[in-house]
CSV table of C-alpha atoms and ligand atoms in Angstrom, one decimal:
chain,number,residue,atom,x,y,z
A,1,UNK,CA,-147.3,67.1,-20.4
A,2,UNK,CA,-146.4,70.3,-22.7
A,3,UNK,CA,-148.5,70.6,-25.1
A,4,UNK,CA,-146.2,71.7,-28.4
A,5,UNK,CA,-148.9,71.9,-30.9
A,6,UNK,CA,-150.6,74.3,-28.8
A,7,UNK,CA,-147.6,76.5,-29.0
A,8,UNK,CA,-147.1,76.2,-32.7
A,9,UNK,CA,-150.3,77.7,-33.2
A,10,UNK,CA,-149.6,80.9,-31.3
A,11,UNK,CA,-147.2,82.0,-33.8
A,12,UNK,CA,-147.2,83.3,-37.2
A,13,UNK,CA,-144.7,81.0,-39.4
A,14,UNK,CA,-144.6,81.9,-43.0
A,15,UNK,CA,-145.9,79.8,-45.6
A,16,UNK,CA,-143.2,77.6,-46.4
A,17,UNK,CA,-140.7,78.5,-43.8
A,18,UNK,CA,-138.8,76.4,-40.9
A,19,UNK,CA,-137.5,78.9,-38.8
A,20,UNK,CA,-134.1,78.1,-37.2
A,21,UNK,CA,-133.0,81.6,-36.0
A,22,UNK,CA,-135.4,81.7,-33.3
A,23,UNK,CA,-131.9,82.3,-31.0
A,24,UNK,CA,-131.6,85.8,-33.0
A,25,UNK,CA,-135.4,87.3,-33.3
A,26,UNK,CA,-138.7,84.9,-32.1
A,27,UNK,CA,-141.2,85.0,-34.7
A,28,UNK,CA,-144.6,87.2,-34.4
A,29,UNK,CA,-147.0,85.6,-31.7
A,30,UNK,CA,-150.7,85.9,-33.2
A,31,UNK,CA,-151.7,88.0,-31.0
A,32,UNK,CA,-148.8,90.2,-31.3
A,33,UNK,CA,-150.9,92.8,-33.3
A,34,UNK,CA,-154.2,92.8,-31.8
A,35,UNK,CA,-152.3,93.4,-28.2
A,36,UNK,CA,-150.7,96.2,-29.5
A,37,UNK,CA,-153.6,97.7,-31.7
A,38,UNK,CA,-155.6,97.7,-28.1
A,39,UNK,CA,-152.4,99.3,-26.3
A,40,UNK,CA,-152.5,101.7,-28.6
A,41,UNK,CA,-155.9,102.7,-29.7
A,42,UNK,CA,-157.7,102.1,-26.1
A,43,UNK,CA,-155.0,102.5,-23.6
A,44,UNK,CA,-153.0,105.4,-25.5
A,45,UNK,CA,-155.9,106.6,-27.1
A,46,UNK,CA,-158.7,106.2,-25.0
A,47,UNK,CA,-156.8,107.1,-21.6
A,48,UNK,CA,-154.2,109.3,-22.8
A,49,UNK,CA,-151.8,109.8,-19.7
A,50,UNK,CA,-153.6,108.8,-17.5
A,51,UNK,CA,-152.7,105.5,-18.8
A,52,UNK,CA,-149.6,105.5,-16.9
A,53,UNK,CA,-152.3,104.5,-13.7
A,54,UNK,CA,-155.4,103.4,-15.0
A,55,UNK,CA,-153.9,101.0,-17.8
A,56,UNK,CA,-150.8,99.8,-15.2
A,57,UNK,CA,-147.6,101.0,-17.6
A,58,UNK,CA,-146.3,102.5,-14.6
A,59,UNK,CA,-145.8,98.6,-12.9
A,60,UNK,CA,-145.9,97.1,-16.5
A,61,UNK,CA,-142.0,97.0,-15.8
A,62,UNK,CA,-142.0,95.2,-12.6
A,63,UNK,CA,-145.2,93.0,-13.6
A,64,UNK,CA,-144.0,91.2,-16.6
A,65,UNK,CA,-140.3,91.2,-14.6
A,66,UNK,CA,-142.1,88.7,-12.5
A,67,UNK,CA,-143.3,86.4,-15.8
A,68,UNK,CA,-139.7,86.3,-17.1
A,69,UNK,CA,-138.5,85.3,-13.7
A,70,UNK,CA,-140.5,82.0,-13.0
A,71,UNK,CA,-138.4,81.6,-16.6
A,72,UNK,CA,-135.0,82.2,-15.3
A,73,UNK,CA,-135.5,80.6,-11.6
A,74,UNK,CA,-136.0,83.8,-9.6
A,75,UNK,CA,-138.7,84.9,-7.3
A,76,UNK,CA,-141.6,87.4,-7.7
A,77,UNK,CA,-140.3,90.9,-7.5
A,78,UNK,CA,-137.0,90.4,-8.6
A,79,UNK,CA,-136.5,91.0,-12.3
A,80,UNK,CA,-137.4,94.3,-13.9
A,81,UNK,CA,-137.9,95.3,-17.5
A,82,UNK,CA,-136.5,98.6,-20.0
A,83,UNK,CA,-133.8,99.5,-22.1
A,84,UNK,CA,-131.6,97.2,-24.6
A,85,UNK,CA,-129.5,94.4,-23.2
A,86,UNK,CA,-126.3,96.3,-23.6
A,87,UNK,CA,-127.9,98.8,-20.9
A,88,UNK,CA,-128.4,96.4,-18.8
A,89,UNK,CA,-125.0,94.6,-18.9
A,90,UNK,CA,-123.5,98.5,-18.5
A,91,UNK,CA,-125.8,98.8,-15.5
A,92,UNK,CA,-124.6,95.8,-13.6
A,93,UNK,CA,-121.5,95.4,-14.1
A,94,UNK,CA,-121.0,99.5,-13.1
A,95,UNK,CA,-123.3,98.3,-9.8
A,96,UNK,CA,-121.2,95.2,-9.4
A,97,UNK,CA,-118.0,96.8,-9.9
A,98,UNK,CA,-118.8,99.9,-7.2
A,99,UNK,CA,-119.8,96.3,-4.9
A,100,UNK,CA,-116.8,94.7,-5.7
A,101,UNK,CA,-113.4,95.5,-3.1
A,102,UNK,CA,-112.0,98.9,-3.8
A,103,UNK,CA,-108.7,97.7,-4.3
A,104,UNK,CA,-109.7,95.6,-7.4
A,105,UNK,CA,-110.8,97.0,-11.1
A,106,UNK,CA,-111.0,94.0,-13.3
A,107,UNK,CA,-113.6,92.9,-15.3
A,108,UNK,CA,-113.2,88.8,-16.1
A,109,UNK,CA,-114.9,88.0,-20.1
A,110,UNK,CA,-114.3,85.6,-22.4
A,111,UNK,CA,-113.5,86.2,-26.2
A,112,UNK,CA,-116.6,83.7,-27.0
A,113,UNK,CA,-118.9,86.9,-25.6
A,114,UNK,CA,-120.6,88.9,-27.6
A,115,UNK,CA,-119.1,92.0,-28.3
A,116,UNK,CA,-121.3,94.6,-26.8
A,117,UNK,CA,-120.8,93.4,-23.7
A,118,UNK,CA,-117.4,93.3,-24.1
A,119,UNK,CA,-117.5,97.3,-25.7
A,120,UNK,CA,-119.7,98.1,-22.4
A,121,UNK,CA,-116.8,96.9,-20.4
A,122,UNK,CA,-114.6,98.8,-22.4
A,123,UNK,CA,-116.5,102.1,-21.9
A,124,UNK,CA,-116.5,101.5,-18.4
A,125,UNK,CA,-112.5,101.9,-18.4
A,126,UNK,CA,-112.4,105.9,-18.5
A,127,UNK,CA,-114.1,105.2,-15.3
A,128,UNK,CA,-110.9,102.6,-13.9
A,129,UNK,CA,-112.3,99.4,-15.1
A,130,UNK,CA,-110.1,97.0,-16.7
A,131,UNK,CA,-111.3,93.9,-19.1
A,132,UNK,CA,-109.4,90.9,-19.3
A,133,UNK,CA,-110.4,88.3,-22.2
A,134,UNK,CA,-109.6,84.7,-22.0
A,135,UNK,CA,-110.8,82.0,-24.0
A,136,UNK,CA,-114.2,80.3,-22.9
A,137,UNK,CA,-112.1,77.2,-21.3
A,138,UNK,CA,-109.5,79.2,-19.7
A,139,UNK,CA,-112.3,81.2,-17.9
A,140,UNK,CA,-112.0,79.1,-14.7
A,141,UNK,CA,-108.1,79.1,-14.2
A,142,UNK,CA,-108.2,82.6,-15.1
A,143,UNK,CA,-110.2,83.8,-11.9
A,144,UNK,CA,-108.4,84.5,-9.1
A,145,UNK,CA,-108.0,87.6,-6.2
A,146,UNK,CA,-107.5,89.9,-8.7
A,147,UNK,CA,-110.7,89.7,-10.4
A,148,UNK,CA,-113.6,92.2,-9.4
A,149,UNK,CA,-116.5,91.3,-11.6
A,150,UNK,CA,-116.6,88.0,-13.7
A,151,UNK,CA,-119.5,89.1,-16.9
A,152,UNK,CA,-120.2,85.8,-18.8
A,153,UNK,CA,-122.4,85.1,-21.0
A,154,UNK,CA,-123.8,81.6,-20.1
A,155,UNK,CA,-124.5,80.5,-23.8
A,156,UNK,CA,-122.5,81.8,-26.5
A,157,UNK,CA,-123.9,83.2,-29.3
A,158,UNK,CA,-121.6,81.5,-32.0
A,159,UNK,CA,-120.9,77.7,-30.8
A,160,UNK,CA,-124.1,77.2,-28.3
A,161,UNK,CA,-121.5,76.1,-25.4
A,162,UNK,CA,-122.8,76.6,-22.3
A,163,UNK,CA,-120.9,78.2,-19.0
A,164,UNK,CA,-121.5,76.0,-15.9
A,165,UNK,CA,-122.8,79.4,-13.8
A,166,UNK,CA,-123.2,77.4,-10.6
A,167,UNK,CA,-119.5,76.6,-10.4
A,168,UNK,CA,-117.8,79.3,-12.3
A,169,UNK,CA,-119.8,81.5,-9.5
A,170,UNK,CA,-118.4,79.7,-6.2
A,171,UNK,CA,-115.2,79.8,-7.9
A,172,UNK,CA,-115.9,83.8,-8.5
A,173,UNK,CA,-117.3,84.1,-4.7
A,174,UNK,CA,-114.5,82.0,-3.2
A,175,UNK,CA,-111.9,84.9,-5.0
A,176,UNK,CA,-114.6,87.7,-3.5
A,177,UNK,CA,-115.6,88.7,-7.3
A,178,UNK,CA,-119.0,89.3,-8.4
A,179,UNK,CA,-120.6,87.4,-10.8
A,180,UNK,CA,-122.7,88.8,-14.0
A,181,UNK,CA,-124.5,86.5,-16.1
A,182,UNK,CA,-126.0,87.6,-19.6
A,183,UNK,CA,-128.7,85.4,-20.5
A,184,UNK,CA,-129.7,86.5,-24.1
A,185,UNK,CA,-129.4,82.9,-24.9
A,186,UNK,CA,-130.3,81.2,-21.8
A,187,UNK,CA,-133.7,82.9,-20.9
A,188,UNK,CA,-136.7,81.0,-22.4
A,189,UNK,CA,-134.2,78.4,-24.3
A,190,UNK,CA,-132.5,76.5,-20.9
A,191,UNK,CA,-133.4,75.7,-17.9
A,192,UNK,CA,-131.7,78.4,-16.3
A,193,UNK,CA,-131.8,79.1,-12.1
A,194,UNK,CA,-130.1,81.9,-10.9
A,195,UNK,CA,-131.3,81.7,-7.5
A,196,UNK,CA,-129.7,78.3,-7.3
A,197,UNK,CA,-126.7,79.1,-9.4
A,198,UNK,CA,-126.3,82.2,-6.8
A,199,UNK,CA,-125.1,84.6,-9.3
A,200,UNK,CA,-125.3,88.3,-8.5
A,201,UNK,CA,-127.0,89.8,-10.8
A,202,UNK,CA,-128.4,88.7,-14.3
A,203,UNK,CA,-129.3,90.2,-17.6
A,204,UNK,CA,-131.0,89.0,-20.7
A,205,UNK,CA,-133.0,90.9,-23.7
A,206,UNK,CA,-136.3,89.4,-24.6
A,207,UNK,CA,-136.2,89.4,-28.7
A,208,UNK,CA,-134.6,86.2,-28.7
A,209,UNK,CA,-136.0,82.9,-27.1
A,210,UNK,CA,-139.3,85.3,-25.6
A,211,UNK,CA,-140.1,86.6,-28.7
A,212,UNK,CA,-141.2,90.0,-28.0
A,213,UNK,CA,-140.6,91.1,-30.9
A,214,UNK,CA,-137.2,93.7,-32.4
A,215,UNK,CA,-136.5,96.0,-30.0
A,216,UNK,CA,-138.2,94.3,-26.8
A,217,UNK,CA,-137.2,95.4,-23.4
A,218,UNK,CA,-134.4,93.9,-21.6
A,219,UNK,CA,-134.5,93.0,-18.2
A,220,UNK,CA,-132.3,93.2,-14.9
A,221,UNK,CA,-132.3,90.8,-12.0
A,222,UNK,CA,-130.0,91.0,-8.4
A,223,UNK,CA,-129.5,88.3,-6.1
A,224,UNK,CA,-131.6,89.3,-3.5
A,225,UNK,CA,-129.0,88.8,-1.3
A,226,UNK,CA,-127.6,92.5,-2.8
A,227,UNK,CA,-130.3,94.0,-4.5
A,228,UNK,CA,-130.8,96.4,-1.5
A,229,UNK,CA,-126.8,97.5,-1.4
A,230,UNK,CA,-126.9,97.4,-5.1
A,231,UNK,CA,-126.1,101.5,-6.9
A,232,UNK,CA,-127.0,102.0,-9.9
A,233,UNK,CA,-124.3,103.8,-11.4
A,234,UNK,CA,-127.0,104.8,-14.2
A,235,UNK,CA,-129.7,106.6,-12.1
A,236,UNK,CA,-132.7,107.6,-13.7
A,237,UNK,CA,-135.8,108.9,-12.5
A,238,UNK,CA,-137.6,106.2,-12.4
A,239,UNK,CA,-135.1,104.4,-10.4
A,240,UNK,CA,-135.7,107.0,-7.9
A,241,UNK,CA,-137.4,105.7,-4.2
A,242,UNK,CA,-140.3,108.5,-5.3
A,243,UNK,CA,-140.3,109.7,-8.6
A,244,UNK,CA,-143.2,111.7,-8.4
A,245,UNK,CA,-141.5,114.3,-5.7
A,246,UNK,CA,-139.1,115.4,-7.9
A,247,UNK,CA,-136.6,115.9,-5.8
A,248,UNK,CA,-133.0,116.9,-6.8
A,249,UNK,CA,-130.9,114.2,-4.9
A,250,UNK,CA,-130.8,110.5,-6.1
A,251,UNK,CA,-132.4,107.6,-3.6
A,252,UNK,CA,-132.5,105.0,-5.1
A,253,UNK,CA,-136.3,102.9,-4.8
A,254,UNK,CA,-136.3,99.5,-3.2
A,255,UNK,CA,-134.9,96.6,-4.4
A,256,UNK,CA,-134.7,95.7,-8.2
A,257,UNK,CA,-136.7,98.9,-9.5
A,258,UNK,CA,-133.7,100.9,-8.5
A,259,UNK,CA,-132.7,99.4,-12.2
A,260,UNK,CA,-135.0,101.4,-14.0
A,261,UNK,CA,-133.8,103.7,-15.8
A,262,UNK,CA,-136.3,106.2,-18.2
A,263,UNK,CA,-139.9,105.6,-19.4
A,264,UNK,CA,-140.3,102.3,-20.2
A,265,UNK,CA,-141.2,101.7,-24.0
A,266,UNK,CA,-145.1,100.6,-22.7
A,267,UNK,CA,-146.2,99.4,-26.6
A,268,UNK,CA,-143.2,97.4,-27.2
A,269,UNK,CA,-143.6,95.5,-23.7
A,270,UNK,CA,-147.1,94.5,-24.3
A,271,UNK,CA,-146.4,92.5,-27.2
A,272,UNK,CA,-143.6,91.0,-25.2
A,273,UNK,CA,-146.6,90.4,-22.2
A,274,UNK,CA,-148.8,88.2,-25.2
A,275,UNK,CA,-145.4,86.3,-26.2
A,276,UNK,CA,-145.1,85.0,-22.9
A,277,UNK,CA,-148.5,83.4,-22.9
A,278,UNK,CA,-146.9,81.0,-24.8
A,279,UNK,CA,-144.8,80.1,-22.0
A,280,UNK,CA,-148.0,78.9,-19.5
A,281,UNK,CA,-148.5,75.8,-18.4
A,282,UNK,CA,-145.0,74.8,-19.6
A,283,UNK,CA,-141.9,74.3,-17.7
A,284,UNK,CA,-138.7,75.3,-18.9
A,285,UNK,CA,-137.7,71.8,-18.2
A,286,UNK,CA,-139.8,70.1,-20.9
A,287,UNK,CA,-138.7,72.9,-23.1
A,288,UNK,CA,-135.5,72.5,-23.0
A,289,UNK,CA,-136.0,68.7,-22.5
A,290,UNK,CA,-137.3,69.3,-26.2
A,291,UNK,CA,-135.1,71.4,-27.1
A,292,UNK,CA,-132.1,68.6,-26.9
A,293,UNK,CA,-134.5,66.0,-28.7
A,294,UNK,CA,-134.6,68.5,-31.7
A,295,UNK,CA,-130.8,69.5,-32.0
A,296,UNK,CA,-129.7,65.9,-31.5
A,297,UNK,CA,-131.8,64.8,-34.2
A,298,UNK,CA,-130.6,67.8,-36.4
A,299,UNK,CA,-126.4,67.7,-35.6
A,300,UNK,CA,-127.2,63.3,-36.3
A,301,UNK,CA,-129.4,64.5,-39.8
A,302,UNK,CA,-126.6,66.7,-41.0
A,303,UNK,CA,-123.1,64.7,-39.6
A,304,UNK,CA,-125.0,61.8,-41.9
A,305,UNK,CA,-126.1,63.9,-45.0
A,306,UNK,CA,-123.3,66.5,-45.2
A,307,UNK,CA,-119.8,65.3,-45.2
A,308,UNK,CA,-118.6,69.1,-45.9
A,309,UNK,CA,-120.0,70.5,-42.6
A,310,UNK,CA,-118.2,70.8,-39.6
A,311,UNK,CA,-119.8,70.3,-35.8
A,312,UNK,CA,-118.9,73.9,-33.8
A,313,UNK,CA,-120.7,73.2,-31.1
A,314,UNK,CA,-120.4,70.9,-28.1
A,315,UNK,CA,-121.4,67.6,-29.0
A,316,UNK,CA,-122.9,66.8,-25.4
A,317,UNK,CA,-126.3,68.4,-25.0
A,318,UNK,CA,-125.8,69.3,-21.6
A,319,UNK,CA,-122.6,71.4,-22.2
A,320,UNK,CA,-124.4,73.4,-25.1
A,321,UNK,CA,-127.5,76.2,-25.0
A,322,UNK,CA,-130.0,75.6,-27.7
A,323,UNK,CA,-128.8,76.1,-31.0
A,324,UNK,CA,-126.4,74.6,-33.1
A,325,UNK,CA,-123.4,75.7,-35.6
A,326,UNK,CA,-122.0,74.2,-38.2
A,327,UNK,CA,-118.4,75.8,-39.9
A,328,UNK,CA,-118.2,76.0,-44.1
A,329,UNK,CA,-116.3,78.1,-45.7
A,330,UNK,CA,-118.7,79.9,-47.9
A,331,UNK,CA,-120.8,79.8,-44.7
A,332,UNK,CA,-122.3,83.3,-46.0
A,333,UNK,CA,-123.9,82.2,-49.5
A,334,UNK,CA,-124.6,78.7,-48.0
A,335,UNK,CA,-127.0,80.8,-45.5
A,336,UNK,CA,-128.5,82.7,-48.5
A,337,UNK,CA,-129.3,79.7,-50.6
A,338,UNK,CA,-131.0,78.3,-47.3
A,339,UNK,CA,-133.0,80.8,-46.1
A,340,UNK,CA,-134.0,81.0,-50.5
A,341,UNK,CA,-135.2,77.8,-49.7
A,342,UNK,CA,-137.1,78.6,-46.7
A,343,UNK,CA,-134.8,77.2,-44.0
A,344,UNK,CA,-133.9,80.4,-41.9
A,345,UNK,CA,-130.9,80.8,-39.6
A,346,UNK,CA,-128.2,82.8,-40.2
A,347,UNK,CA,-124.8,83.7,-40.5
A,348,UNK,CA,-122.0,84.5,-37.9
A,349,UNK,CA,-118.7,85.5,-39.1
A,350,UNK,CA,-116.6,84.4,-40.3
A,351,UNK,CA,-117.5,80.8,-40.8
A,352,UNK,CA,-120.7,79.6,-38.6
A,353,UNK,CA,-123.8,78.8,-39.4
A,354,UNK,CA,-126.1,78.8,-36.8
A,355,UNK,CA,-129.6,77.0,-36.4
A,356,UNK,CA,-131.8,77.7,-33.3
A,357,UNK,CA,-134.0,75.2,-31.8
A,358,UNK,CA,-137.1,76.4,-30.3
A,359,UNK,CA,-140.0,73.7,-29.4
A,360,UNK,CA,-142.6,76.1,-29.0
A,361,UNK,CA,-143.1,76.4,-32.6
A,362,UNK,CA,-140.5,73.8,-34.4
A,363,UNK,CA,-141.2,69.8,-34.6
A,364,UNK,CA,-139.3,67.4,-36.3
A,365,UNK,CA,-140.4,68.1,-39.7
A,366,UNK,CA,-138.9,71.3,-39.6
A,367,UNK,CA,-135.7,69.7,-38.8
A,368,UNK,CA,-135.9,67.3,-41.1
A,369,UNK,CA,-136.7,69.6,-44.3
A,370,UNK,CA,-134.4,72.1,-42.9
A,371,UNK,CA,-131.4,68.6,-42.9
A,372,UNK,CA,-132.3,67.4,-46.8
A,373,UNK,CA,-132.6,71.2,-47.9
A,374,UNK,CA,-129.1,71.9,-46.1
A,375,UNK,CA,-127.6,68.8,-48.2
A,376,UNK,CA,-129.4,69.5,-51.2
A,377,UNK,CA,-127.4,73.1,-50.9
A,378,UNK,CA,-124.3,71.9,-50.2
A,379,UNK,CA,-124.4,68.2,-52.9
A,380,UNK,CA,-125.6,70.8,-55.9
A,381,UNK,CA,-123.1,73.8,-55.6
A,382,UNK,CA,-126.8,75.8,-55.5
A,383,UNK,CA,-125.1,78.2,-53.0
A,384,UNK,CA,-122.4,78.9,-55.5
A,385,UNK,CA,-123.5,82.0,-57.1
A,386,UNK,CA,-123.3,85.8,-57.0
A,387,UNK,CA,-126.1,86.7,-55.7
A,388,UNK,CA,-126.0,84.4,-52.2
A,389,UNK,CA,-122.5,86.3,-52.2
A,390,UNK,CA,-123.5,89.7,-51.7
A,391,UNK,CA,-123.4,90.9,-47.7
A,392,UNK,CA,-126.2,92.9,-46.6
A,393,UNK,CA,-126.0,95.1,-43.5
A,394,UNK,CA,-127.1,93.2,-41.3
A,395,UNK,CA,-126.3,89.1,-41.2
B,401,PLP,C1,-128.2,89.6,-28.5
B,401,PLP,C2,-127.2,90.0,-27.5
B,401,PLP,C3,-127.0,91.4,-27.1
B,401,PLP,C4,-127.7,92.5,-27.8
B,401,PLP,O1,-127.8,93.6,-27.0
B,401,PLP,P1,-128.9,94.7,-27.4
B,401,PLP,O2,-128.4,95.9,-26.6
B,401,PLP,O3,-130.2,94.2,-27.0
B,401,PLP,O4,-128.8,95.0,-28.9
B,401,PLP,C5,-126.0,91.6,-26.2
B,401,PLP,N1,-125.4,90.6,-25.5
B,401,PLP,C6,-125.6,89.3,-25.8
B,401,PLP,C7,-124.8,88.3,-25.1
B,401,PLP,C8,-126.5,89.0,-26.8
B,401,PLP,O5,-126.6,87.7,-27.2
């Protein structure tokens, strides 16, 4: 049995706070600081480059790769860390795309995606690529022989509604188009398998559900199946079969490392390496098991105490990730007042509100605060004033 209040104590929750935005930036594990102080001052410090060896950076990629797969139903080996997710999805869908017939150019997204991996896409016209945006239900009527890549992002970031990737990718196979899964919101929050799903290759950033903290690594898997006809279209150095020769012509190294790219940022990946304790001894089937316990208990709290909100997100667990939205129409200040309050999620425009639920370090007295301080909000007007109004830079 997972042991919840284990996990709690691993993070850092602020005095007073019920943290619902899990699904945008994880909270600091405890050990987040004292990981990276020893990175820095014994590792960096005490071993200078020789670090790269001695202190394992240079398979730090590849090694905590392998503690994110067992997350997302892959095998040891096959997942490999660096860059930001928007890299990533550049990198395979450029791969999956040169994999893909010659004769065919089009890239199959849906308008529920989020944008950078739709602006990838569109960057990856001046090289022939086309994008072609349905809605999220259209998606499977929509693929057909024409399509070469089919890039979805399995939960979406606004309404929580969650892709079926096992179908949606025999559909894509049965048309001969490859199949790219994003899995910011999947990885760590669902119960995610590509190997049985059989996608082609998947992505997913780390900040999120892994909390490794702003500006964690990313990290690339293939289907084995391709990873060894896979090409970069990206090639970096440390992509390359052997690096250290320095030779002038691109080979690209076996399997899944061919993904790398550059150096990999070692200090930021060592606080995502103490996150992940967090994940051990758990399965991401009592996590997500949890996970549904919490948001039911929140969307049946608020449809009781807040007449003015509006459900945007499936209503069957099994069709949504793990977080929830809600549509107002001051949805911005009603944000502010809430996270004034201590109840933290956040706003997406241009009406959402969305609330993550994380089991690792949320129980049900945070949902339960987080329901009576939502209708407390919302009864009192107490999100009606200027200052809830003004938009920062970032939402
Ligand atoms: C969070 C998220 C991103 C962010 O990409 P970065 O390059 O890490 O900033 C991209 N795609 C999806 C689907 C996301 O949810």
């Amino acid at each position: 049995m997972a042991d919840f209040n284990r996990t709690r104590a691993l993070f850092h929750i602020p005095e007073g706070v019920s943290y619902l935005d899990g699904n945008s930036l994880g909270p600091m594990p405890l050990a987040a600081a004292d990981r990276a102080a020893a990175v820095i001052r014994d590792e960096w410090g005490g071993q200078l480059i020789g670090g790269w060896n001695s202190a394992g950076w240079y398979v730090q990629p590849r090694r905590v790769g392998d503690r994110i797969a067992r997350l997302i139903g892959a095998g040891p080996g096959e997942v490999v860390m660096g860059d930001t997710l928007t890299v990533k999805v550049f990198q395979a869908v450029s791969a999956a795309l040169k994999l893909a017939s010659a004769r065919r150019n089009v890239v199959l997204s849906d308008s529920g995606n989020f944008p950078s991996d739709l602006y990838a896409v569109q960057g990856l016209s001046a090289m022939g690529a086309e994008l072609r945006v349905v809605a999220p239900e259209e998606v499977e009527a929509a693929i057909d022989e024409s399509i070469a890549v089919l890039m979805l992002t399995e939960v979406d970031y606004r309404t929580g509604r969650r892709h079926d990737m096992p179908a949606l990718t025999a559909k894509a196979h049965a048309a001969g188009a490859i199949a790219v899964w994003d899995l910011a919101h999947s990885a760590g929050a669902v119960d995610v398998d590509v190997t049985s799903g059989d996608a082609d290759f998947a992505v997913g950033c780390s900040y999120k559900y892994l909390n490794g903290g702003p500006g964690a690594p990313a990290f690339i898997w293939a289907n084995p199946r391709i990873a060894a006809e896979a090409q970069p279209i990206l090639q970096g150095w440390m992509g390359h079969d052997a690096p250290f020769d320095f030779v002038t012509d691109y080979r690209p190294a076996g399997g899944i490392e061919r993904m790398r790219v550059g150096t990999p940022p070692v200090i930021a990946m060592s606080i995502l390496d103490a996150a992940l304790d967090a994940f051990d001894g758990i399965t991401m089937a009592e996590i997500r098991a949890r996970s549904i316990e919490l948001s039911q208990r929140f969307i049946a709290g608020v449809e009781a105490a807040c007449p003015g909100l509006r459900l945007n997100s499936p209503r069957d667990p099994m069709a949504r990730g793990s977080q929830v939205s809600f549509c107002h129409d001051e949805a911005y200040a009603v944000m502010q007042a809430l996270i004034a309050r201590g109840v933290v999620g956040d706003y997406r425009a241009p009406d959402v509100l969305r609330f993550g639920f994380t089991p690792l370090y949320l129980n049900e007295g945070d949902v339960d605060r987080a329901v009576s301080i939502i209708s407390e909000v919302l009864d009192t007007g107490a999100w009606d004033r200027p200052e809830f109004k003004q938009r920062q830079a970032v939402t």
